[in-house]
GROMACS .gro file of C-alpha atoms in nm:
model
  166
    1UNK     CA    1   2.197   0.775   0.454
    2UNK     CA    2   2.006   1.062   0.534
    3UNK     CA    3   1.771   1.166   0.194
    4UNK     CA    4   1.674   1.534   0.150
    5UNK     CA    5   1.473   1.738  -0.114
    6UNK     CA    6   1.525   2.085  -0.151
    7UNK     CA    7   1.733   2.394  -0.199
    8UNK     CA    8   2.089   2.443  -0.070
    9UNK     CA    9   1.978   2.588   0.228
   10UNK     CA   10   1.892   2.247   0.350
   11UNK     CA   11   2.273   2.135   0.360
   12UNK     CA   12   2.179   2.272   0.769
   13UNK     CA   13   1.937   1.964   0.824
   14UNK     CA   14   2.194   1.736   0.676
   15UNK     CA   15   2.434   1.878   0.838
   16UNK     CA   16   2.289   1.835   1.179
   17UNK     CA   17   2.159   1.442   1.109
   18UNK     CA   18   2.540   1.348   1.010
   19UNK     CA   19   2.662   1.516   1.352
   20UNK     CA   20   2.379   1.320   1.536
   21UNK     CA   21   2.506   0.963   1.398
   22UNK     CA   22   2.421   0.974   1.007
   23UNK     CA   23   2.730   0.828   0.751
   24UNK     CA   24   2.641   0.985   0.477
   25UNK     CA   25   2.405   1.269   0.360
   26UNK     CA   26   2.255   1.326   0.005
   27UNK     CA   27   2.110   1.675  -0.106
   28UNK     CA   28   1.822   1.625  -0.353
   29UNK     CA   29   1.879   1.978  -0.534
   30UNK     CA   30   1.745   2.076  -0.882
   31UNK     CA   31   1.552   2.404  -1.013
   32UNK     CA   32   1.339   2.105  -1.199
   33UNK     CA   33   1.202   1.978  -0.817
   34UNK     CA   34   1.033   2.286  -0.770
   35UNK     CA   35   0.695   2.262  -0.677
   36UNK     CA   36   0.694   1.923  -0.669
   37UNK     CA   37   0.341   1.804  -0.502
   38UNK     CA   38   0.366   1.489  -0.303
   39UNK     CA   39   0.354   1.241  -0.587
   40UNK     CA   40   0.625   1.413  -0.777
   41UNK     CA   41   0.868   1.421  -0.465
   42UNK     CA   42   0.805   1.076  -0.415
   43UNK     CA   43   0.942   1.010  -0.811
   44UNK     CA   44   1.217   1.207  -0.717
   45UNK     CA   45   1.322   1.044  -0.399
   46UNK     CA   46   1.247   0.684  -0.557
   47UNK     CA   47   1.476   0.746  -0.824
   48UNK     CA   48   1.760   0.878  -0.610
   49UNK     CA   49   1.716   0.574  -0.330
   50UNK     CA   50   1.759   0.338  -0.669
   51UNK     CA   51   2.053   0.544  -0.833
   52UNK     CA   52   2.233   0.511  -0.401
   53UNK     CA   53   2.179   0.161  -0.428
   54UNK     CA   54   2.049  -0.170  -0.238
   55UNK     CA   55   1.887  -0.037   0.119
   56UNK     CA   56   1.737  -0.246   0.412
   57UNK     CA   57   1.513  -0.014   0.552
   58UNK     CA   58   1.364   0.335   0.430
   59UNK     CA   59   1.267   0.542   0.690
   60UNK     CA   60   0.971   0.829   0.638
   61UNK     CA   61   0.866   1.080   0.898
   62UNK     CA   62   0.486   0.987   0.959
   63UNK     CA   63   0.376   1.327   0.757
   64UNK     CA   64   0.563   1.663   0.697
   65UNK     CA   65   0.446   1.995   0.883
   66UNK     CA   66   0.397   2.159   0.574
   67UNK     CA   67   0.130   1.995   0.369
   68UNK     CA   68   0.042   1.752   0.643
   69UNK     CA   69  -0.069   1.489   0.391
   70UNK     CA   70   0.116   1.168   0.521
   71UNK     CA   71   0.148   1.106   0.137
   72UNK     CA   72   0.516   1.055   0.077
   73UNK     CA   73   0.625   0.769   0.251
   74UNK     CA   74   0.329   0.563   0.090
   75UNK     CA   75   0.388   0.661  -0.216
   76UNK     CA   76   0.770   0.623  -0.197
   77UNK     CA   77   0.712   0.254  -0.094
   78UNK     CA   78   0.435   0.233  -0.398
   79UNK     CA   79   0.708   0.366  -0.673
   80UNK     CA   80   0.977   0.110  -0.507
   81UNK     CA   81   0.758  -0.174  -0.452
   82UNK     CA   82   0.826  -0.243  -0.136
   83UNK     CA   83   0.630  -0.323   0.173
   84UNK     CA   84   0.519  -0.035   0.381
   85UNK     CA   85   0.412   0.003   0.765
   86UNK     CA   86   0.298   0.307   0.837
   87UNK     CA   87   0.319   0.454   1.176
   88UNK     CA   88   0.535   0.300   1.334
   89UNK     CA   89   0.599   0.332   1.743
   90UNK     CA   90   0.865   0.036   1.803
   91UNK     CA   91   1.090  -0.146   1.626
   92UNK     CA   92   1.054  -0.498   1.809
   93UNK     CA   93   1.205  -0.731   1.607
   94UNK     CA   94   1.466  -0.712   1.300
   95UNK     CA   95   1.722  -0.943   1.140
   96UNK     CA   96   1.869  -1.001   0.763
   97UNK     CA   97   1.532  -1.061   0.663
   98UNK     CA   98   1.225  -0.920   0.811
   99UNK     CA   99   1.099  -0.702   1.049
  100UNK     CA  100   0.896  -0.678   1.343
  101UNK     CA  101   0.702  -0.363   1.458
  102UNK     CA  102   0.463  -0.189   1.667
  103UNK     CA  103   0.189  -0.014   1.494
  104UNK     CA  104   0.079   0.264   1.646
  105UNK     CA  105  -0.321   0.297   1.671
  106UNK     CA  106  -0.602   0.548   1.835
  107UNK     CA  107  -0.634   0.280   2.145
  108UNK     CA  108  -0.323   0.082   2.146
  109UNK     CA  109  -0.101  -0.053   1.882
  110UNK     CA  110  -0.064  -0.365   1.613
  111UNK     CA  111   0.242  -0.637   1.597
  112UNK     CA  112   0.298  -0.563   1.204
  113UNK     CA  113   0.581  -0.836   1.020
  114UNK     CA  114   0.722  -0.818   0.676
  115UNK     CA  115   0.981  -0.897   0.495
  116UNK     CA  116   1.265  -0.691   0.397
  117UNK     CA  117   1.296  -0.425   0.200
  118UNK     CA  118   1.029  -0.222   0.399
  119UNK     CA  119   0.958   0.178   0.431
  120UNK     CA  120   0.829   0.278   0.728
  121UNK     CA  121   0.662   0.606   0.836
  122UNK     CA  122   0.760   0.663   1.205
  123UNK     CA  123   0.575   0.811   1.485
  124UNK     CA  124   0.790   1.050   1.785
  125UNK     CA  125   0.757   0.759   1.987
  126UNK     CA  126   0.990   0.518   1.820
  127UNK     CA  127   1.297   0.692   1.934
  128UNK     CA  128   1.422   0.975   2.126
  129UNK     CA  129   1.672   1.142   1.917
  130UNK     CA  130   2.061   1.207   2.046
  131UNK     CA  131   2.191   1.576   2.100
  132UNK     CA  132   2.497   1.645   1.875
  133UNK     CA  133   2.798   1.639   2.104
  134UNK     CA  134   3.069   1.878   1.997
  135UNK     CA  135   3.284   1.636   1.856
  136UNK     CA  136   3.013   1.470   1.667
  137UNK     CA  137   2.881   1.802   1.502
  138UNK     CA  138   3.276   1.888   1.413
  139UNK     CA  139   3.293   1.540   1.265
  140UNK     CA  140   2.981   1.614   1.042
  141UNK     CA  141   3.146   1.935   0.936
  142UNK     CA  142   3.441   1.704   0.797
  143UNK     CA  143   3.276   1.503   0.590
  144UNK     CA  144   3.069   1.673   0.260
  145UNK     CA  145   2.673   1.613   0.120
  146UNK     CA  146   2.642   1.452  -0.201
  147UNK     CA  147   2.452   1.681  -0.421
  148UNK     CA  148   2.285   1.502  -0.699
  149UNK     CA  149   2.036   1.667  -0.974
  150UNK     CA  150   1.784   1.554  -1.173
  151UNK     CA  151   2.025   1.433  -1.440
  152UNK     CA  152   2.246   1.240  -1.136
  153UNK     CA  153   1.929   1.072  -1.059
  154UNK     CA  154   1.812   0.943  -1.459
  155UNK     CA  155   1.428   1.049  -1.377
  156UNK     CA  156   1.271   1.219  -1.658
  157UNK     CA  157   1.203   1.567  -1.545
  158UNK     CA  158   0.803   1.523  -1.674
  159UNK     CA  159   0.794   1.323  -1.344
  160UNK     CA  160   0.947   1.589  -1.137
  161UNK     CA  161   0.850   1.954  -1.016
  162UNK     CA  162   0.529   2.107  -1.166
  163UNK     CA  163   0.525   1.968  -1.447
  164UNK     CA  164   0.525   1.614  -1.226
  165UNK     CA  165   0.264   1.742  -1.006
  166UNK     CA  166  -0.084   1.607  -1.103
   0.00000   0.00000   0.00000
């Protein structure tokens, strides 16, 4: 399941993700989310993930290109009260209870193992993205994107948007 928080225009990115093989997509879209800093963003995402139910691995990018802070992933892991591993460049082992990954360092990597569930922030070396096929694009647009608002995920509005942004 791919999740994005933003305006309705973010549906385009979610359709692209589905055309590349994602099964489901969820857009967190509510005017009360506008102006969220990294802390408020992680609050909204954590509430949405909890609302959606059980999970084993949460994948996040290393950092956003606008704020460039690399804070949302780690803050999200804290909100979900799960282990986190940052800068993951390769998944070595994965089973129903644990994961072992290579974590990128400036001069090499380190092996890190933890139990599931876990949040991983990943670097581009982790995977080569699929190019969407024509069939994948058609299938993506046959699916619907679930749109969730603040009331759906049960978040206190004091934790989201400008109000929730310290």
